[in-house]
mmCIF file with all atom_site columns, C-alpha atoms in Angstrom:
data_model
loop_
_atom_site.group_PDB
_atom_site.id
_atom_site.type_symbol
_atom_site.label_atom_id
_atom_site.label_alt_id
_atom_site.label_comp_id
_atom_site.label_asym_id
_atom_site.label_entity_id
_atom_site.label_seq_id
_atom_site.pdbx_PDB_ins_code
_atom_site.Cartn_x
_atom_site.Cartn_y
_atom_site.Cartn_z
_atom_site.occupancy
_atom_site.B_iso_or_equiv
_atom_site.pdbx_formal_charge
_atom_site.auth_seq_id
_atom_site.auth_comp_id
_atom_site.auth_asym_id
_atom_site.auth_atom_id
_atom_site.pdbx_PDB_model_num
ATOM 1   C CA . UNK C 1 1   ? -11.944 29.097  14.915  1.00 67.00 ? 805 UNK C CA 1
ATOM 2   C CA . UNK C 1 2   ? -13.924 28.165  11.978  1.00 65.00 ? 806 UNK C CA 1
ATOM 3   C CA . UNK C 1 3   ? -15.886 25.019  11.577  1.00 60.00 ? 807 UNK C CA 1
ATOM 4   C CA . UNK C 1 4   ? -13.737 23.976  8.419   1.00 61.00 ? 808 UNK C CA 1
ATOM 5   C CA . UNK C 1 5   ? -10.335 24.526  10.594  1.00 51.00 ? 809 UNK C CA 1
ATOM 6   C CA . UNK C 1 6   ? -11.885 22.476  13.519  1.00 49.00 ? 810 UNK C CA 1
ATOM 7   C CA . UNK C 1 7   ? -12.676 19.901  11.013  1.00 54.00 ? 811 UNK C CA 1
ATOM 8   C CA . UNK C 1 8   ? -9.308  19.992  9.234   1.00 56.00 ? 812 UNK C CA 1
ATOM 9   C CA . UNK C 1 9   ? -7.423  19.417  12.706  1.00 57.00 ? 813 UNK C CA 1
ATOM 10  C CA . UNK C 1 10  ? -9.901  16.539  13.428  1.00 54.00 ? 814 UNK C CA 1
ATOM 11  C CA . UNK C 1 11  ? -9.318  14.926  10.380  1.00 50.00 ? 815 UNK C CA 1
ATOM 12  C CA . UNK C 1 12  ? -5.360  15.324  10.613  1.00 59.00 ? 816 UNK C CA 1
ATOM 13  C CA . UNK C 1 13  ? -5.549  13.692  13.954  1.00 51.00 ? 817 UNK C CA 1
ATOM 14  C CA . UNK C 1 14  ? -7.967  10.780  12.824  1.00 53.00 ? 818 UNK C CA 1
ATOM 15  C CA . UNK C 1 15  ? -5.442  10.017  10.232  1.00 57.00 ? 819 UNK C CA 1
ATOM 16  C CA . UNK C 1 16  ? -2.669  10.310  12.705  1.00 62.00 ? 820 UNK C CA 1
ATOM 17  C CA . UNK C 1 17  ? -4.367  8.006   15.256  1.00 57.00 ? 821 UNK C CA 1
ATOM 18  C CA . UNK C 1 18  ? -4.832  4.867   12.336  1.00 56.00 ? 822 UNK C CA 1
ATOM 19  C CA . UNK C 1 19  ? -2.153  2.277   13.426  1.00 60.00 ? 823 UNK C CA 1
ATOM 20  C CA . UNK C 1 20  ? -2.997  -0.821  11.492  1.00 72.00 ? 824 UNK C CA 1
ATOM 21  C CA . UNK C 1 21  ? -2.839  1.096   8.237   1.00 82.00 ? 825 UNK C CA 1
ATOM 22  C CA . UNK C 1 22  ? -0.139  3.116   6.202   1.00 90.00 ? 826 UNK C CA 1
ATOM 23  C CA . UNK C 1 23  ? -1.974  6.459   5.116   1.00 92.00 ? 827 UNK C CA 1
ATOM 24  C CA . UNK C 1 24  ? 0.115   8.694   3.191   1.00 95.00 ? 828 UNK C CA 1
ATOM 25  C CA . UNK C 1 25  ? -0.273  11.407  0.298   1.00 95.00 ? 829 UNK C CA 1
ATOM 26  C CA . UNK C 1 26  ? 1.688   11.542  -2.686  1.00 97.00 ? 830 UNK C CA 1
ATOM 27  C CA . UNK C 1 27  ? 2.298   14.564  -4.853  1.00 97.00 ? 831 UNK C CA 1
ATOM 28  C CA . UNK C 1 28  ? 1.133   14.352  -8.400  1.00 96.00 ? 832 UNK C CA 1
ATOM 29  C CA . UNK C 1 29  ? 4.650   13.165  -9.616  1.00 97.00 ? 833 UNK C CA 1
ATOM 30  C CA . UNK C 1 30  ? 4.762   10.375  -6.698  1.00 97.00 ? 834 UNK C CA 1
ATOM 31  C CA . UNK C 1 31  ? 6.653   12.057  -4.256  1.00 98.00 ? 835 UNK C CA 1
ATOM 32  C CA . UNK C 1 32  ? 5.679   11.539  -0.412  1.00 98.00 ? 836 UNK C CA 1
ATOM 33  C CA . UNK C 1 33  ? 4.153   14.534  0.787   1.00 97.00 ? 837 UNK C CA 1
ATOM 34  C CA . UNK C 1 34  ? 2.529   13.444  4.284   1.00 94.00 ? 838 UNK C CA 1
ATOM 35  C CA . UNK C 1 35  ? 2.842   10.167  6.464   1.00 93.00 ? 839 UNK C CA 1
ATOM 36  C CA . UNK C 1 36  ? 1.162   8.844   9.612   1.00 91.00 ? 840 UNK C CA 1
ATOM 37  C CA . UNK C 1 37  ? 2.154   6.470   12.474  1.00 91.00 ? 841 UNK C CA 1
ATOM 38  C CA . UNK C 1 38  ? 0.719   3.613   10.317  1.00 90.00 ? 842 UNK C CA 1
ATOM 39  C CA . UNK C 1 39  ? 2.731   3.953   7.791   1.00 92.00 ? 843 UNK C CA 1
ATOM 40  C CA . UNK C 1 40  ? 5.795   4.480   10.261  1.00 92.00 ? 844 UNK C CA 1
ATOM 41  C CA . UNK C 1 41  ? 4.823   1.126   11.900  1.00 90.00 ? 845 UNK C CA 1
ATOM 42  C CA . UNK C 1 42  ? 4.470   -0.726  8.311   1.00 91.00 ? 846 UNK C CA 1
ATOM 43  C CA . UNK C 1 43  ? 7.532   0.421   6.348   1.00 94.00 ? 847 UNK C CA 1
ATOM 44  C CA . UNK C 1 44  ? 10.105  1.836   9.045   1.00 94.00 ? 848 UNK C CA 1
ATOM 45  C CA . UNK C 1 45  ? 10.731  5.229   8.204   1.00 96.00 ? 849 UNK C CA 1
ATOM 46  C CA . UNK C 1 46  ? 10.199  8.194   10.094  1.00 95.00 ? 850 UNK C CA 1
ATOM 47  C CA . UNK C 1 47  ? 8.383   11.370  8.389   1.00 93.00 ? 851 UNK C CA 1
ATOM 48  C CA . UNK C 1 48  ? 11.879  12.888  7.977   1.00 95.00 ? 852 UNK C CA 1
ATOM 49  C CA . UNK C 1 49  ? 13.271  10.305  6.402   1.00 97.00 ? 853 UNK C CA 1
ATOM 50  C CA . UNK C 1 50  ? 10.639  9.830   3.821   1.00 97.00 ? 854 UNK C CA 1
ATOM 51  C CA . UNK C 1 51  ? 9.061   13.093  3.083   1.00 97.00 ? 855 UNK C CA 1
ATOM 52  C CA . UNK C 1 52  ? 10.295  14.544  -0.234  1.00 98.00 ? 856 UNK C CA 1
ATOM 53  C CA . UNK C 1 53  ? 11.162  11.087  -1.970  1.00 98.00 ? 857 UNK C CA 1
ATOM 54  C CA . UNK C 1 54  ? 9.881   9.114   -4.677  1.00 98.00 ? 858 UNK C CA 1
ATOM 55  C CA . UNK C 1 55  ? 7.073   6.426   -3.228  1.00 97.00 ? 859 UNK C CA 1
ATOM 56  C CA . UNK C 1 56  ? 8.655   3.542   -5.401  1.00 97.00 ? 860 UNK C CA 1
ATOM 57  C CA . UNK C 1 57  ? 11.477  2.384   -2.976  1.00 96.00 ? 861 UNK C CA 1
ATOM 58  C CA . UNK C 1 58  ? 8.457   0.433   -1.644  1.00 97.00 ? 862 UNK C CA 1
ATOM 59  C CA . UNK C 1 59  ? 8.363   -1.731  -4.120  1.00 97.00 ? 863 UNK C CA 1
ATOM 60  C CA . UNK C 1 60  ? 11.269  -4.554  -5.367  1.00 95.00 ? 864 UNK C CA 1
ATOM 61  C CA . UNK C 1 61  ? 13.880  -3.313  -7.765  1.00 95.00 ? 865 UNK C CA 1
ATOM 62  C CA . UNK C 1 62  ? 12.874  -5.435  -10.684 1.00 96.00 ? 866 UNK C CA 1
ATOM 63  C CA . UNK C 1 63  ? 9.289   -3.431  -10.295 1.00 97.00 ? 867 UNK C CA 1
ATOM 64  C CA . UNK C 1 64  ? 11.005  -0.474  -9.905  1.00 97.00 ? 868 UNK C CA 1
ATOM 65  C CA . UNK C 1 65  ? 13.234  -0.856  -13.110 1.00 97.00 ? 869 UNK C CA 1
ATOM 66  C CA . UNK C 1 66  ? 9.987   -2.284  -14.777 1.00 98.00 ? 870 UNK C CA 1
ATOM 67  C CA . UNK C 1 67  ? 7.822   0.898   -14.127 1.00 97.00 ? 871 UNK C CA 1
ATOM 68  C CA . UNK C 1 68  ? 5.306   -0.946  -11.650 1.00 98.00 ? 872 UNK C CA 1
ATOM 69  C CA . UNK C 1 69  ? 4.812   2.060   -9.462  1.00 98.00 ? 873 UNK C CA 1
ATOM 70  C CA . UNK C 1 70  ? 4.216   4.659   -12.096 1.00 98.00 ? 874 UNK C CA 1
ATOM 71  C CA . UNK C 1 71  ? 2.046   2.262   -14.130 1.00 98.00 ? 875 UNK C CA 1
ATOM 72  C CA . UNK C 1 72  ? -0.146  1.864   -10.633 1.00 98.00 ? 876 UNK C CA 1
ATOM 73  C CA . UNK C 1 73  ? -0.729  5.858   -10.797 1.00 98.00 ? 877 UNK C CA 1
ATOM 74  C CA . UNK C 1 74  ? -1.560  5.725   -14.129 1.00 97.00 ? 878 UNK C CA 1
ATOM 75  C CA . UNK C 1 75  ? -4.230  3.221   -13.337 1.00 98.00 ? 879 UNK C CA 1
ATOM 76  C CA . UNK C 1 76  ? -5.385  5.503   -10.531 1.00 98.00 ? 880 UNK C CA 1
ATOM 77  C CA . UNK C 1 77  ? -5.305  8.517   -12.821 1.00 96.00 ? 881 UNK C CA 1
ATOM 78  C CA . UNK C 1 78  ? -7.490  6.724   -15.337 1.00 96.00 ? 882 UNK C CA 1
ATOM 79  C CA . UNK C 1 79  ? -10.127 5.256   -12.981 1.00 96.00 ? 883 UNK C CA 1
ATOM 80  C CA . UNK C 1 80  ? -9.994  7.423   -10.115 1.00 92.00 ? 884 UNK C CA 1
ATOM 81  C CA . UNK C 1 81  ? -8.485  4.263   -7.969  1.00 96.00 ? 885 UNK C CA 1
ATOM 82  C CA . UNK C 1 82  ? -5.872  1.498   -8.307  1.00 98.00 ? 886 UNK C CA 1
ATOM 83  C CA . UNK C 1 83  ? -6.268  -1.456  -6.074  1.00 98.00 ? 887 UNK C CA 1
ATOM 84  C CA . UNK C 1 84  ? -4.009  -4.645  -5.685  1.00 97.00 ? 888 UNK C CA 1
ATOM 85  C CA . UNK C 1 85  ? -1.744  -6.640  -3.607  1.00 97.00 ? 889 UNK C CA 1
ATOM 86  C CA . UNK C 1 86  ? 2.192   -7.586  -3.640  1.00 96.00 ? 890 UNK C CA 1
ATOM 87  C CA . UNK C 1 87  ? 5.086   -7.713  -1.991  1.00 96.00 ? 891 UNK C CA 1
ATOM 88  C CA . UNK C 1 88  ? 6.130   -4.174  -0.546  1.00 96.00 ? 892 UNK C CA 1
ATOM 89  C CA . UNK C 1 89  ? 9.558   -3.440  1.110   1.00 96.00 ? 893 UNK C CA 1
ATOM 90  C CA . UNK C 1 90  ? 10.359  -2.074  4.404   1.00 96.00 ? 894 UNK C CA 1
ATOM 91  C CA . UNK C 1 91  ? 13.613  0.228   5.207   1.00 96.00 ? 895 UNK C CA 1
ATOM 92  C CA . UNK C 1 92  ? 15.429  -2.090  6.521   1.00 97.00 ? 896 UNK C CA 1
ATOM 93  C CA . UNK C 1 93  ? 14.961  -4.382  3.291   1.00 95.00 ? 897 UNK C CA 1
ATOM 94  C CA . UNK C 1 94  ? 12.143  -7.147  4.481   1.00 96.00 ? 898 UNK C CA 1
ATOM 95  C CA . UNK C 1 95  ? 9.136   -7.447  2.501   1.00 96.00 ? 899 UNK C CA 1
ATOM 96  C CA . UNK C 1 96  ? 5.592   -8.146  3.516   1.00 96.00 ? 900 UNK C CA 1
ATOM 97  C CA . UNK C 1 97  ? 2.245   -9.016  1.700   1.00 97.00 ? 901 UNK C CA 1
ATOM 98  C CA . UNK C 1 98  ? 0.344   -5.622  1.404   1.00 97.00 ? 902 UNK C CA 1
ATOM 99  C CA . UNK C 1 99  ? -3.165  -4.617  -0.003  1.00 97.00 ? 903 UNK C CA 1
ATOM 100 C CA . UNK C 1 100 ? -2.895  -1.346  -1.521  1.00 97.00 ? 904 UNK C CA 1
ATOM 101 C CA . UNK C 1 101 ? -5.108  1.193   -2.708  1.00 98.00 ? 905 UNK C CA 1
ATOM 102 C CA . UNK C 1 102 ? -4.157  4.373   -4.318  1.00 98.00 ? 906 UNK C CA 1
ATOM 103 C CA . UNK C 1 103 ? -7.009  6.958   -5.102  1.00 97.00 ? 907 UNK C CA 1
ATOM 104 C CA . UNK C 1 104 ? -6.622  10.322  -6.881  1.00 97.00 ? 908 UNK C CA 1
ATOM 105 C CA . UNK C 1 105 ? -7.219  13.618  -5.068  1.00 95.00 ? 909 UNK C CA 1
ATOM 106 C CA . UNK C 1 106 ? -8.687  16.272  -7.412  1.00 95.00 ? 910 UNK C CA 1
ATOM 107 C CA . UNK C 1 107 ? -9.704  20.265  -6.405  1.00 93.00 ? 911 UNK C CA 1
ATOM 108 C CA . UNK C 1 108 ? -12.773 21.706  -7.088  1.00 94.00 ? 912 UNK C CA 1
ATOM 109 C CA . UNK C 1 109 ? -11.983 22.106  -11.015 1.00 96.00 ? 913 UNK C CA 1
ATOM 110 C CA . UNK C 1 110 ? -11.044 18.631  -11.085 1.00 93.00 ? 914 UNK C CA 1
ATOM 111 C CA . UNK C 1 111 ? -7.014  19.419  -11.063 1.00 94.00 ? 915 UNK C CA 1
ATOM 112 C CA . UNK C 1 112 ? -5.122  16.600  -10.116 1.00 96.00 ? 916 UNK C CA 1
ATOM 113 C CA . UNK C 1 113 ? -3.495  17.702  -6.573  1.00 95.00 ? 917 UNK C CA 1
ATOM 114 C CA . UNK C 1 114 ? -1.898  13.697  -5.869  1.00 96.00 ? 918 UNK C CA 1
ATOM 115 C CA . UNK C 1 115 ? -2.728  10.923  -4.680  1.00 98.00 ? 919 UNK C CA 1
ATOM 116 C CA . UNK C 1 116 ? -4.009  9.215   -1.406  1.00 96.00 ? 920 UNK C CA 1
ATOM 117 C CA . UNK C 1 117 ? -2.293  5.626   -0.732  1.00 97.00 ? 921 UNK C CA 1
ATOM 118 C CA . UNK C 1 118 ? -3.302  3.300   1.950   1.00 96.00 ? 922 UNK C CA 1
ATOM 119 C CA . UNK C 1 119 ? -1.430  -0.032  2.656   1.00 96.00 ? 923 UNK C CA 1
ATOM 120 C CA . UNK C 1 120 ? -2.219  -2.415  4.862   1.00 94.00 ? 924 UNK C CA 1
ATOM 121 C CA . UNK C 1 121 ? -0.207  -5.238  5.724   1.00 94.00 ? 925 UNK C CA 1
ATOM 122 C CA . UNK C 1 122 ? -1.933  -8.445  5.254   1.00 92.00 ? 926 UNK C CA 1
ATOM 123 C CA . UNK C 1 123 ? 0.941   -11.194 5.402   1.00 85.00 ? 927 UNK C CA 1
ATOM 124 C CA . UNK C 1 124 ? -0.595  -13.255 7.993   1.00 88.00 ? 928 UNK C CA 1
ATOM 125 C CA . UNK C 1 125 ? -3.951  -13.482 6.081   1.00 87.00 ? 929 UNK C CA 1
ATOM 126 C CA . UNK C 1 126 ? -1.778  -14.344 2.826   1.00 83.00 ? 930 UNK C CA 1
ATOM 127 C CA . UNK C 1 127 ? 0.241   -16.959 4.470   1.00 78.00 ? 931 UNK C CA 1
ATOM 128 C CA . UNK C 1 128 ? -3.049  -18.808 6.007   1.00 86.00 ? 932 UNK C CA 1
ATOM 129 C CA . UNK C 1 129 ? -4.666  -18.706 2.675   1.00 82.00 ? 933 UNK C CA 1
ATOM 130 C CA . UNK C 1 130 ? -1.290  -20.237 1.094   1.00 74.00 ? 934 UNK C CA 1
ATOM 131 C CA . UNK C 1 131 ? -1.497  -22.970 3.649   1.00 86.00 ? 935 UNK C CA 1
ATOM 132 C CA . UNK C 1 132 ? -5.274  -23.684 2.613   1.00 83.00 ? 936 UNK C CA 1
ATOM 133 C CA . UNK C 1 133 ? -4.592  -23.898 -1.040  1.00 82.00 ? 937 UNK C CA 1
ATOM 134 C CA . UNK C 1 134 ? -1.597  -26.129 -0.528  1.00 80.00 ? 938 UNK C CA 1
ATOM 135 C CA . UNK C 1 135 ? -3.742  -28.480 1.817   1.00 81.00 ? 939 UNK C CA 1
ATOM 136 C CA . UNK C 1 136 ? -6.402  -28.652 -0.865  1.00 81.00 ? 940 UNK C CA 1
ATOM 137 C CA . UNK C 1 137 ? -3.712  -29.691 -3.526  1.00 84.00 ? 941 UNK C CA 1
ATOM 138 C CA . UNK C 1 138 ? -1.621  -31.957 -1.337  1.00 82.00 ? 942 UNK C CA 1
ATOM 139 C CA . UNK C 1 139 ? -1.714  -34.850 1.118   1.00 76.00 ? 943 UNK C CA 1
ATOM 140 C CA . UNK C 1 140 ? -0.976  -33.591 4.602   1.00 74.00 ? 944 UNK C CA 1
ATOM 141 C CA . UNK C 1 141 ? 0.753   -36.951 5.426   1.00 74.00 ? 945 UNK C CA 1
ATOM 142 C CA . UNK C 1 142 ? 2.934   -37.626 2.694   1.00 79.00 ? 946 UNK C CA 1
ATOM 143 C CA . UNK C 1 143 ? 3.221   -34.032 0.882   1.00 76.00 ? 947 UNK C CA 1
ATOM 144 C CA . UNK C 1 144 ? 2.283   -35.693 -2.562  1.00 79.00 ? 948 UNK C CA 1
ATOM 145 C CA . UNK C 1 145 ? -0.118  -34.395 -4.675  1.00 81.00 ? 949 UNK C CA 1
ATOM 146 C CA . UNK C 1 146 ? -3.667  -35.319 -4.425  1.00 77.00 ? 950 UNK C CA 1
ATOM 147 C CA . UNK C 1 147 ? -6.310  -36.049 -6.985  1.00 69.00 ? 951 UNK C CA 1
ATOM 148 C CA . UNK C 1 148 ? -7.101  -32.463 -7.509  1.00 59.00 ? 952 UNK C CA 1
ATOM 149 C CA . UNK C 1 149 ? -3.578  -32.439 -9.319  1.00 57.00 ? 953 UNK C CA 1
ATOM 150 C CA . UNK C 1 150 ? -4.313  -35.004 -11.283 1.00 56.00 ? 954 UNK C CA 1
ATOM 151 C CA . UNK C 1 151 ? -7.546  -33.385 -12.930 1.00 54.00 ? 955 UNK C CA 1
#
């Protein structure tokens, strides 16, 4: 067995062992072509259910209709990476606040092979940040705006 083959096997096992991040590959047109255990946990789809489907289904219907998924791929194409946060949807319809990175994958001739997508559920962090922001603007006892709101 060659060293490259062993490296490929080790890499696949590494990706599959990551549980807190959804890590998957998209084809050049945004079709899901690989799926790790972290993606299954975060989004609820088994690999058999999601591979071959367009990744836009993780976005809200309004975002799908306005072309947000395709725009994110376009940004990744132009700059090499897209990074952002927003609501993403699970198989059961529930949503979570996600930090998303989309990187372009190219071969030695710079031909686009597809995209690597990493998604992390940061709902708890967002809830804490939202609570801190609320506390900075409103009185905890009365719930009324404090002086910050008036200036």
